[in-house]
CSV table of C-alpha atoms in Angstrom, one decimal:
chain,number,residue,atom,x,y,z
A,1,UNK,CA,-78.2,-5.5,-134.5
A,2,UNK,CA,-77.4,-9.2,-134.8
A,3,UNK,CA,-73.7,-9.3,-136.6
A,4,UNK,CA,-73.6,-12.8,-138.9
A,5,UNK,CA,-70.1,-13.2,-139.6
A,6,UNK,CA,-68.5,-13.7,-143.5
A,7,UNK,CA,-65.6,-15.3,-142.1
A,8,UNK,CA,-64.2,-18.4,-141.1
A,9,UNK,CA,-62.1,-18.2,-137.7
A,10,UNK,CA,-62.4,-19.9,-134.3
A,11,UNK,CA,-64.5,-17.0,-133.2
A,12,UNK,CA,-65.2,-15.9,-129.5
A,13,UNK,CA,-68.1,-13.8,-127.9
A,14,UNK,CA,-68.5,-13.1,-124.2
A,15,UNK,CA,-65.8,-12.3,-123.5
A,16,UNK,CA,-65.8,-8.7,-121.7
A,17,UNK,CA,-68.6,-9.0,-120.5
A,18,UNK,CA,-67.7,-11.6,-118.3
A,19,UNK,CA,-64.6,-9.6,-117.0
A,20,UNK,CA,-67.1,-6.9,-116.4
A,21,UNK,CA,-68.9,-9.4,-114.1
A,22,UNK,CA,-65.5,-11.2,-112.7
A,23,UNK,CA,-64.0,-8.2,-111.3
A,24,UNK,CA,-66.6,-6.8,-109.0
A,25,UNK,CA,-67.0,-10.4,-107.3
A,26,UNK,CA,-63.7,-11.6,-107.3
A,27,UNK,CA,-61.2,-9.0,-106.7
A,28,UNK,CA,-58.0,-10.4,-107.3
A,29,UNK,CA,-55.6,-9.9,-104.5
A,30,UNK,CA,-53.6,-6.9,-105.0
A,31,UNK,CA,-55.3,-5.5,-107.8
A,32,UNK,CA,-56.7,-1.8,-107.5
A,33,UNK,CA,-57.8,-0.6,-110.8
A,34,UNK,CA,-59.5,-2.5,-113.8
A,35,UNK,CA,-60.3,-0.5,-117.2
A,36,UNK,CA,-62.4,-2.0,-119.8
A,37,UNK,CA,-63.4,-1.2,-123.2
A,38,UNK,CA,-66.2,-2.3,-124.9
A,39,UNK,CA,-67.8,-5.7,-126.0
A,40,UNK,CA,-65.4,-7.6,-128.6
A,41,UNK,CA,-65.2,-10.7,-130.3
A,42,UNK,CA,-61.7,-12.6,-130.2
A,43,UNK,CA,-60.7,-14.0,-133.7
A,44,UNK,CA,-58.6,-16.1,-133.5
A,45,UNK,CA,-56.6,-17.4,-136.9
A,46,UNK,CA,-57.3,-20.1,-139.0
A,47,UNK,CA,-54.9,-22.2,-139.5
A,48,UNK,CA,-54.4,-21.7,-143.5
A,49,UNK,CA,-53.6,-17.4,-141.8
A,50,UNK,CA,-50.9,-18.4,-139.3
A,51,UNK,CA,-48.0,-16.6,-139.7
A,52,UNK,CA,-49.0,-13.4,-141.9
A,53,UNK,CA,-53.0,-12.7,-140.9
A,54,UNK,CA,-52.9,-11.3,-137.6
A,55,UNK,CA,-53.1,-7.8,-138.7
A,56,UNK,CA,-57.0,-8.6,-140.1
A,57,UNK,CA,-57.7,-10.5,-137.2
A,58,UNK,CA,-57.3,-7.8,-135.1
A,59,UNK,CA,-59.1,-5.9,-137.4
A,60,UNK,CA,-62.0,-7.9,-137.3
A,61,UNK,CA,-61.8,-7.4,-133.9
A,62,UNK,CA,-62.1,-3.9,-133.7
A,63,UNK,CA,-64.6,-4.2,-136.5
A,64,UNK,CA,-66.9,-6.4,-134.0
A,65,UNK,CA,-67.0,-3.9,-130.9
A,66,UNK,CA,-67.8,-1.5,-133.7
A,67,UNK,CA,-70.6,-2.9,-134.8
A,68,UNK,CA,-72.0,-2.6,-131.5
A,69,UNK,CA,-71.2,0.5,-130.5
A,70,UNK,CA,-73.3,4.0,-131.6
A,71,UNK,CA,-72.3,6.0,-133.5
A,72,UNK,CA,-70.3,3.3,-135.3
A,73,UNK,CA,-73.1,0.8,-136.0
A,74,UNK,CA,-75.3,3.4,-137.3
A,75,UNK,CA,-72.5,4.3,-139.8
A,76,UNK,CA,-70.8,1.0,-140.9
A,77,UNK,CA,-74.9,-0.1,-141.5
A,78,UNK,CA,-75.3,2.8,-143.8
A,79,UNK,CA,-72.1,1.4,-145.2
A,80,UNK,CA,-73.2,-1.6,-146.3
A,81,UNK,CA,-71.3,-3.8,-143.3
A,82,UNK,CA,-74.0,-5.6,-142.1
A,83,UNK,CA,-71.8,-8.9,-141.5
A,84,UNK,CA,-67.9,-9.2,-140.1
A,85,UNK,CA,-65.9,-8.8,-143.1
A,86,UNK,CA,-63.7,-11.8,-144.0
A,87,UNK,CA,-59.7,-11.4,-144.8
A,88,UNK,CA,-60.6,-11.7,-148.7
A,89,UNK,CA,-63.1,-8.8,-148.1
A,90,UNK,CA,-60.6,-7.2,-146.1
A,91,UNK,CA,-58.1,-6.8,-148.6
A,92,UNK,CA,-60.7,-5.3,-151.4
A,93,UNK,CA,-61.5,-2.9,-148.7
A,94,UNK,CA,-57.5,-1.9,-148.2
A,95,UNK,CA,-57.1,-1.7,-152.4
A,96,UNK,CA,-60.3,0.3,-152.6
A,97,UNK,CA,-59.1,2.8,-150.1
A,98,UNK,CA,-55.9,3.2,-151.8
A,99,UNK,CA,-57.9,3.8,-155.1
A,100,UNK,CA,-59.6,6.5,-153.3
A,101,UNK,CA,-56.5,8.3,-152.4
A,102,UNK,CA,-55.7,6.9,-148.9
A,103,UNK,CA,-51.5,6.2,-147.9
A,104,UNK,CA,-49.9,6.5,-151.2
A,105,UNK,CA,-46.7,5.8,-149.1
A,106,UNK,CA,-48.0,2.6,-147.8
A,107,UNK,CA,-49.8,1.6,-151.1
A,108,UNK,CA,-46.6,1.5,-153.0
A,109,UNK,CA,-44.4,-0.6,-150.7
A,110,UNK,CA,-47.3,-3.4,-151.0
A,111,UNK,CA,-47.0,-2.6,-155.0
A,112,UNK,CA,-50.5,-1.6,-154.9
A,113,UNK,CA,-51.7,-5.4,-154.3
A,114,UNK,CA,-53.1,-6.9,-151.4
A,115,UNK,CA,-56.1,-9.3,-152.9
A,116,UNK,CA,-55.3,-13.0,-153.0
A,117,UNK,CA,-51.7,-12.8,-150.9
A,118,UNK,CA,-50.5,-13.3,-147.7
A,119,UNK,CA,-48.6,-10.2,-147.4
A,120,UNK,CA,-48.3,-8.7,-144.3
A,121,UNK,CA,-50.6,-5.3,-142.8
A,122,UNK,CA,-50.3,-2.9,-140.4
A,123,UNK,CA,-51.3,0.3,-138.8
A,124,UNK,CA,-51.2,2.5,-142.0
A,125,UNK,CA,-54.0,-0.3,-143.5
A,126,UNK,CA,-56.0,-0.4,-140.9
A,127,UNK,CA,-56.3,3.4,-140.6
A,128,UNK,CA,-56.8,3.6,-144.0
A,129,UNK,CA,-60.1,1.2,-144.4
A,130,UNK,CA,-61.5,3.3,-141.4
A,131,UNK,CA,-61.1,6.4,-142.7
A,132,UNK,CA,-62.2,5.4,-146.0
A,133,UNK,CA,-65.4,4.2,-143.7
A,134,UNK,CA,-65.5,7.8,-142.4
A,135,UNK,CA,-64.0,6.7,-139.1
A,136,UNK,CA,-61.7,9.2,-137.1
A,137,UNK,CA,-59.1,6.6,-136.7
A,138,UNK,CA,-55.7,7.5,-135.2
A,139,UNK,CA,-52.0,6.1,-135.1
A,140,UNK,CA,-50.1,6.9,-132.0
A,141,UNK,CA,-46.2,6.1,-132.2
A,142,UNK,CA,-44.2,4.9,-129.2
A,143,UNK,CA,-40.9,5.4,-130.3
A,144,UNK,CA,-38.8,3.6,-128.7
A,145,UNK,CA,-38.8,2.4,-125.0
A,146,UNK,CA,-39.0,4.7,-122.1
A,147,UNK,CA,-38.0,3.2,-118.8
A,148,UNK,CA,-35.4,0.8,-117.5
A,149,UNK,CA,-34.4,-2.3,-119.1
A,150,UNK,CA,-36.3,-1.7,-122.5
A,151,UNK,CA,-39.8,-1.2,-121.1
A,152,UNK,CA,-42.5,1.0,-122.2
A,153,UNK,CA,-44.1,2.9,-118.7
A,154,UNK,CA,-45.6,5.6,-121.1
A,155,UNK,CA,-47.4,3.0,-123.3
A,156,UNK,CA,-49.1,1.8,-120.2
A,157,UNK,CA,-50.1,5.3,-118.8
A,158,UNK,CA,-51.1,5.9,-122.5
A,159,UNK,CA,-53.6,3.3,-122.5
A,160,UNK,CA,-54.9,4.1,-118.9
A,161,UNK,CA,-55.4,7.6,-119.8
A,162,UNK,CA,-57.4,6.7,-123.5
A,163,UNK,CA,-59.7,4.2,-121.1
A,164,UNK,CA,-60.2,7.3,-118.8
A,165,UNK,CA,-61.0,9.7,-121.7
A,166,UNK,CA,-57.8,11.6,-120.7
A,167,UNK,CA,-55.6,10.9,-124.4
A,168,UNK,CA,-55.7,14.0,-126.2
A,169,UNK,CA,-57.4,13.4,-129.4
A,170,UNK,CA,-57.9,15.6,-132.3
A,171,UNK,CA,-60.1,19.0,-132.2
A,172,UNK,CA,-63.0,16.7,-133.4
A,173,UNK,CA,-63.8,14.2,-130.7
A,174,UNK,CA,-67.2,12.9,-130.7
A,175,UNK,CA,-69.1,12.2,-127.2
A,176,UNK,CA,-70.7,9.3,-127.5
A,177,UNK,CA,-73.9,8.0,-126.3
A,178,UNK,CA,-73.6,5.8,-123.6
A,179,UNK,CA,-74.0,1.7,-124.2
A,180,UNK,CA,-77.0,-0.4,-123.1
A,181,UNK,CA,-76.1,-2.2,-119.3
A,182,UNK,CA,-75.4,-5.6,-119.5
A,183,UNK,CA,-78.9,-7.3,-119.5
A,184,UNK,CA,-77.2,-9.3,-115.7
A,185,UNK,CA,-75.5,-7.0,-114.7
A,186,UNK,CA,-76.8,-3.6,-115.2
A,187,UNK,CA,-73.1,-2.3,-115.7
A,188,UNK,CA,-71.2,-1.4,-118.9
A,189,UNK,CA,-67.9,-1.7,-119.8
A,190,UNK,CA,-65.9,0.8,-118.7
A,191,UNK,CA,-63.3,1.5,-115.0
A,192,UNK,CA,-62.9,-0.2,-112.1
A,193,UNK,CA,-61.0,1.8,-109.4
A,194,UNK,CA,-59.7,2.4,-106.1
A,195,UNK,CA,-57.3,4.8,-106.6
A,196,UNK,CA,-56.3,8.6,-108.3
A,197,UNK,CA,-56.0,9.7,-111.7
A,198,UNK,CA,-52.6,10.7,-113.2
A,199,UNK,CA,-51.6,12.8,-115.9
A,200,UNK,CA,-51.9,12.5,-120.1
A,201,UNK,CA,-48.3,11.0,-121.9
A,202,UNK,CA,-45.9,13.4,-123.3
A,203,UNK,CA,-46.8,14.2,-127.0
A,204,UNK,CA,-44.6,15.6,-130.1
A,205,UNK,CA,-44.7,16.6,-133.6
A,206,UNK,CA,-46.1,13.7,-136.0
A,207,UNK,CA,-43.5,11.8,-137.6
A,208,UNK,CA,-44.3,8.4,-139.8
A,209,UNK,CA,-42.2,5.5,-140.2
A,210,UNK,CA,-43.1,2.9,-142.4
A,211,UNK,CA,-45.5,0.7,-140.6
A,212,UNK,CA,-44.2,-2.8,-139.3
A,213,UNK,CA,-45.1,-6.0,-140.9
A,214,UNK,CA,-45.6,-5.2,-144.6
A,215,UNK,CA,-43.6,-7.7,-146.5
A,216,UNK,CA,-44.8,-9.3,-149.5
A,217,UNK,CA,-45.0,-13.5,-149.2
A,218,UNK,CA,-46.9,-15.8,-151.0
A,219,UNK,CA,-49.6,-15.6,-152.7
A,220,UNK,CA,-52.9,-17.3,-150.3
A,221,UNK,CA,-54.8,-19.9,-150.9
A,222,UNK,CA,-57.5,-20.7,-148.8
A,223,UNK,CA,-58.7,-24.3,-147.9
A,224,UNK,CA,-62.3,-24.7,-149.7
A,225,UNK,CA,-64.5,-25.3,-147.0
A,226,UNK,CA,-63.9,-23.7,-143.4
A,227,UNK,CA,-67.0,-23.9,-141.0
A,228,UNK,CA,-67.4,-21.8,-138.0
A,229,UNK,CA,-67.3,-23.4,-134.2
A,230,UNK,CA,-70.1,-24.6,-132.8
A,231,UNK,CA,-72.4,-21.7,-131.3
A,232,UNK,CA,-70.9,-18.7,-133.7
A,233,UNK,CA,-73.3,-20.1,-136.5
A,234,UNK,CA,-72.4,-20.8,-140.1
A,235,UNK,CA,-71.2,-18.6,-142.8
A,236,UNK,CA,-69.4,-19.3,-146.0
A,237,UNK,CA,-65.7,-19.5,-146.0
A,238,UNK,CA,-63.1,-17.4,-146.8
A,239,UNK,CA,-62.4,-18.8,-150.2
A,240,UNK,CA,-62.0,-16.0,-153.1
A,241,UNK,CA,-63.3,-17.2,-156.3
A,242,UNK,CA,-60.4,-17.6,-159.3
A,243,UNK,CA,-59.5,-14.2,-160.5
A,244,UNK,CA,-61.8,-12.1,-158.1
A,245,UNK,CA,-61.3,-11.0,-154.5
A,246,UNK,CA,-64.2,-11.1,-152.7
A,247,UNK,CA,-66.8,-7.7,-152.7
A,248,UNK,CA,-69.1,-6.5,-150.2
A,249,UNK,CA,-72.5,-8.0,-151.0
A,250,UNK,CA,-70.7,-11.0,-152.8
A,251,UNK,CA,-70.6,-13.1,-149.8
A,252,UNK,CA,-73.2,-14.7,-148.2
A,253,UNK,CA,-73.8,-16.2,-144.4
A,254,UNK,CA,-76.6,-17.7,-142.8
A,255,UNK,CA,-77.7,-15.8,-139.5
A,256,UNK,CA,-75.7,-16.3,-136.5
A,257,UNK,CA,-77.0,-18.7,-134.0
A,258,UNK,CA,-76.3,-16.8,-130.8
A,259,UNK,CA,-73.3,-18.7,-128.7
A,260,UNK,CA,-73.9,-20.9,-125.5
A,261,UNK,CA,-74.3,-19.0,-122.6
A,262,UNK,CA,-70.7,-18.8,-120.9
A,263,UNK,CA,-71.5,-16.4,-118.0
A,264,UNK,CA,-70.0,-17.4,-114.4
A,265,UNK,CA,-72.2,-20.1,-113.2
A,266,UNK,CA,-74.4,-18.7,-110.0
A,267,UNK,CA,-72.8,-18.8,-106.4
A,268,UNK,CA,-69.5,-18.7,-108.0
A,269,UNK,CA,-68.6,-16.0,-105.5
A,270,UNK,CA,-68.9,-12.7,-103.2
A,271,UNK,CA,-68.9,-9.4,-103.4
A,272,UNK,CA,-65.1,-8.3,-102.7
A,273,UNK,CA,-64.8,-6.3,-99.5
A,274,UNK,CA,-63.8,-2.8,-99.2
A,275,UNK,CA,-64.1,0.2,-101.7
A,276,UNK,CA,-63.2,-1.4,-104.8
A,277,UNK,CA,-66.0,-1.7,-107.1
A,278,UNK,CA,-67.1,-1.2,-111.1
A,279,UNK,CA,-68.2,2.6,-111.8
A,280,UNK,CA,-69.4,2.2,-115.0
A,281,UNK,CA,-68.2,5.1,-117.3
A,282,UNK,CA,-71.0,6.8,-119.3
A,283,UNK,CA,-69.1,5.8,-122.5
A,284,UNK,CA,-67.7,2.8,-124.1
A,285,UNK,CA,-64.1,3.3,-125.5
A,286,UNK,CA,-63.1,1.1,-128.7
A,287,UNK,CA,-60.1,-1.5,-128.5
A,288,UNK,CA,-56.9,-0.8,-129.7
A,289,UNK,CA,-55.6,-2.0,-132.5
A,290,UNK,CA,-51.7,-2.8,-130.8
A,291,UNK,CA,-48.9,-3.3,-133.5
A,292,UNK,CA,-45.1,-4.0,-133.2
A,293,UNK,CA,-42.8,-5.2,-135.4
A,294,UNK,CA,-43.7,-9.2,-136.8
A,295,UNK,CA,-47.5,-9.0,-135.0
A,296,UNK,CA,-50.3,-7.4,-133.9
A,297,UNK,CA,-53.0,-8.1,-131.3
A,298,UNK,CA,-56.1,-5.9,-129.6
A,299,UNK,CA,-56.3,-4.4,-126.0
A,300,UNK,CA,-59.7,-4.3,-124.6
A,301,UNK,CA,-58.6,-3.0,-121.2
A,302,UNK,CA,-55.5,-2.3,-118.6
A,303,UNK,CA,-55.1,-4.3,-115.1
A,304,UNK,CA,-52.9,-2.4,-112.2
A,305,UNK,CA,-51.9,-3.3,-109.2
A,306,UNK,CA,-50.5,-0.3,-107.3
A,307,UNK,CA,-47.4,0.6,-109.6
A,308,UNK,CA,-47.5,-2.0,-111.7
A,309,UNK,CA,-49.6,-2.4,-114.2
A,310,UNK,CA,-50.8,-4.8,-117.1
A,311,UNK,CA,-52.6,-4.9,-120.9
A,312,UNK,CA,-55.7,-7.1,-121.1
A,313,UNK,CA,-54.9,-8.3,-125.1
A,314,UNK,CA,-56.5,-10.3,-127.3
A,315,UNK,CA,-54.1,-12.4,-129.5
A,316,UNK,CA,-54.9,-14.1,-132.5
A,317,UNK,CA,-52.5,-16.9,-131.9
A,318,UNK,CA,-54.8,-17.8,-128.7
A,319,UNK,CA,-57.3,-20.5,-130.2
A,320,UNK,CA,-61.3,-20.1,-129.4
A,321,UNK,CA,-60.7,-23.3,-126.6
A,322,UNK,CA,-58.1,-21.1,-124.4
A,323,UNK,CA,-60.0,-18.0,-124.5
A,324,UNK,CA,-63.3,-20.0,-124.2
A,325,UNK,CA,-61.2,-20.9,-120.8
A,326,UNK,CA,-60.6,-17.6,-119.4
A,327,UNK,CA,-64.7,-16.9,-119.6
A,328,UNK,CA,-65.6,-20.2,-118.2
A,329,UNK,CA,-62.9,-19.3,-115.5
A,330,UNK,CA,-61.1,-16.2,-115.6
A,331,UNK,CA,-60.2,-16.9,-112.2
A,332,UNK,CA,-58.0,-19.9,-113.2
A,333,UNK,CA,-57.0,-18.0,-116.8
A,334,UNK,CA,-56.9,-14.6,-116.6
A,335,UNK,CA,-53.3,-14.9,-117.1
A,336,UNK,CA,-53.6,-16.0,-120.5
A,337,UNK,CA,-54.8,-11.8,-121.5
A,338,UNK,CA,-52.1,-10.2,-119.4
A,339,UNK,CA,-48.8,-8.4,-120.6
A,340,UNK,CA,-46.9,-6.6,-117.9
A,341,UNK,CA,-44.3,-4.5,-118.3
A,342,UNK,CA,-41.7,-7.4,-118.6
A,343,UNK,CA,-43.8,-8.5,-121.7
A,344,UNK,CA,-43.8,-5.6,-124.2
A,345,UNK,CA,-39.9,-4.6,-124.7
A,346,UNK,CA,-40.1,-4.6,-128.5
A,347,UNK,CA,-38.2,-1.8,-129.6
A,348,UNK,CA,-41.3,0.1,-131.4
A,349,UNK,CA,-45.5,0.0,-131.1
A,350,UNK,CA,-48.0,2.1,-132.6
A,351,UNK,CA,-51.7,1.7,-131.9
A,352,UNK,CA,-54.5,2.6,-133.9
A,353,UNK,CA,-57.9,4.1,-131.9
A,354,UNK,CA,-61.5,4.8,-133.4
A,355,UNK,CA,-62.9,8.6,-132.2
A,356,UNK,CA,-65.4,9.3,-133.5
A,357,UNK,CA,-67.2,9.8,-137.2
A,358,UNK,CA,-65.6,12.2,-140.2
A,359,UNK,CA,-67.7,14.3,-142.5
A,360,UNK,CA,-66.7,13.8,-145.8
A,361,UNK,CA,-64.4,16.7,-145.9
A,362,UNK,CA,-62.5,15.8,-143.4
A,363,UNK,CA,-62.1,12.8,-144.7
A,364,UNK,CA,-60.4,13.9,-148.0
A,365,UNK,CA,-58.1,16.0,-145.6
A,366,UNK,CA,-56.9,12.5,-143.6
A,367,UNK,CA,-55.7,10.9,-146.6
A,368,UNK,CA,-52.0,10.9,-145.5
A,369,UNK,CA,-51.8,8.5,-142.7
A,370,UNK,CA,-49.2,10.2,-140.6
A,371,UNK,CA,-49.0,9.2,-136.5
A,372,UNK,CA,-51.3,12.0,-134.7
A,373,UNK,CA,-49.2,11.8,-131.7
A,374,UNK,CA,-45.4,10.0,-131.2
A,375,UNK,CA,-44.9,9.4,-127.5
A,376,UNK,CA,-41.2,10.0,-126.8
């Protein structure tokens, strides 16, 4: 399925799939394991959403590997999401799951209104427009900071162990089918490795806080005309009309031209010596949705290097140009994804991950939005 895009940010495709090729042919010195989740889109803000729209740019992002990924295309098609949703439809879609009964809690510390402001989302939102989508999706709680100097060693093994398939999930958890190769390539996203498994993060009872970020500001108003860059294609803007937030089926966007071709250029290297290679897993794992307090951004994949380790993130703040950098040469800016340890010492983060599809039942059981596991 071709995804047209209802939105007006400095979008980003390629972008995986060109670390998927950068890895095998250019192991970096001292790196020994590479994990990768699947195809998404970097959306980046525009700049009438700086400073309060991060949390629905990262969900867009989500939303685009999504849409690309079985069983979750199949489902959000049935849904009527046949185009990225825009931060105007995004906010219909967090009021009407609140009118359906989702996060009561969170619902009244917004006072029930999202449409037309620029108050801040997070977690218990986006888990909330999933569900009400009939998506299994999940908040994990890191509680506070678990090794020396404020740092967060379980977050990291956390994220190693979901792009393994080692997180303990709920009793539900959907095997998925595996993607199509890259058409180049012949590999899908998925873990590069030289070295052993280690065990799943300690797990406790659930406990919710209230999410960060949910503040109320200003009420938005959206420049009139916003175009997407060259080689997204064009779609209308985010602009709600006076006294109405946008609906699904209410906005309309031309088909997407398909971007440039950004893949390495031929010759640019060779295969890296020894055992390290991509084994392509035989399923594709969702980003993460990756929230502390004052932002949010997406992780589509963890670096290590022996001991250490690093988050491949996508951040909203990065504009299309730098990110358009790192896949013309990831070689050069690579750096630009990475957070080491020394990089995520906020007190607090909880993720949100996609696992699979609910039946309607169980979806009017997961109405509570409460964390299903708090690493401590």
């Amino acid at each position: 399925m071709r995804i047209t895009v209802n939105s007006s940010p400095p979008a980003c495709t390629g972008l995986v799939p060109c670390l998927e090729r950068y890895y095998p042919t250019h192991w970096p010195r001292g790196v020994t394991s590479v994990s990768l989740s699947g195809d998404t889109w970097h959306m980046g803000h525009a700049h009438w959403d700086i400073g309060w729209g991060c949390g629905y740019r990262n969900m867009q992002m989500l939303l685009s590997s999504l849409l690309q990924m079985e069983p979750y295309k199949t489902l959000l098609t049935e849904k009527g999401l046949l185009e990225m949703p825009s931060i105007p439809w995004l906010q219909q879609m967090i009021e009407e799951a609140w009118a359906q009964g989702f996060d009561a809690k969170g619902r009244d510390q917004l006072q029930g209104k999202v449409c037309k402001t620029r108050k801040w989302i997070g977690t218990t939102e986006v888990a909330s427009v999933l569900r009400n989508l009939n998506l299994r999706a999940l908040v994990v709680d890191f509680v506070h900071p678990t090794g020396a100097g404020g740092t967060h060693p379980k977050l990291f093994q956390w994220v190693r162990d979901y792009f393994r398939g080692r997180v303990q999930r709920s009793n539900h958890t959907l095997k998925q089918t595996p993607s199509n190769p890259h058409p180049s390539t012949g590999l899908v996203p998925g873990h590069v490795s030289s070295d052993s498994d280690s065990a799943a993060a300690a797990v406790s009872s659930p406990d919710l806080s209230p999410p960060p970020g949910t503040e109320t500001a200003a009420t938005e108003t959206p420049p009139p005309d916003l175009c997407l860059p060259p080689g997204i294609g064009t779609a209308a803007a985010e602009t709600p009309p006076p006294d109405l937030c946008l609906p699904p089926g209410t906005e309309t966007a031309a088909t997407e031209t398909p971007p440039p071709d950004l893949s390495l250029p031929p010759g640019i290297g060779t295969t890296a010596a020894g055992d390290k290679h991509l084994a392509p897993e035989d399923i594709d794992y969702p980003p993460l949705y990756f929230q502390h307090e004052g932002h949010s951004c997406t992780i589509v994949g963890l670096e290590e290097r022996g001991c250490e380790a690093s988050l491949l993130v996508l951040d909203p703040l990065h504009s299309r140009g730098k990110v358009g950098g790192v896949i013309r040469n990831p070689g050069v800016h690579l750096g630009l994804l990475l957070r080491g340890a020394g990089q995520v010492k906020m007190k607090e983060y909880e993720v949100v991950l996609v696992d699979g599809v609910l039946s309607d039942e169980e979806k009017e059981e997961m109405k509570i939005i409460t964390p299903f596991q708090r690493i401590i």
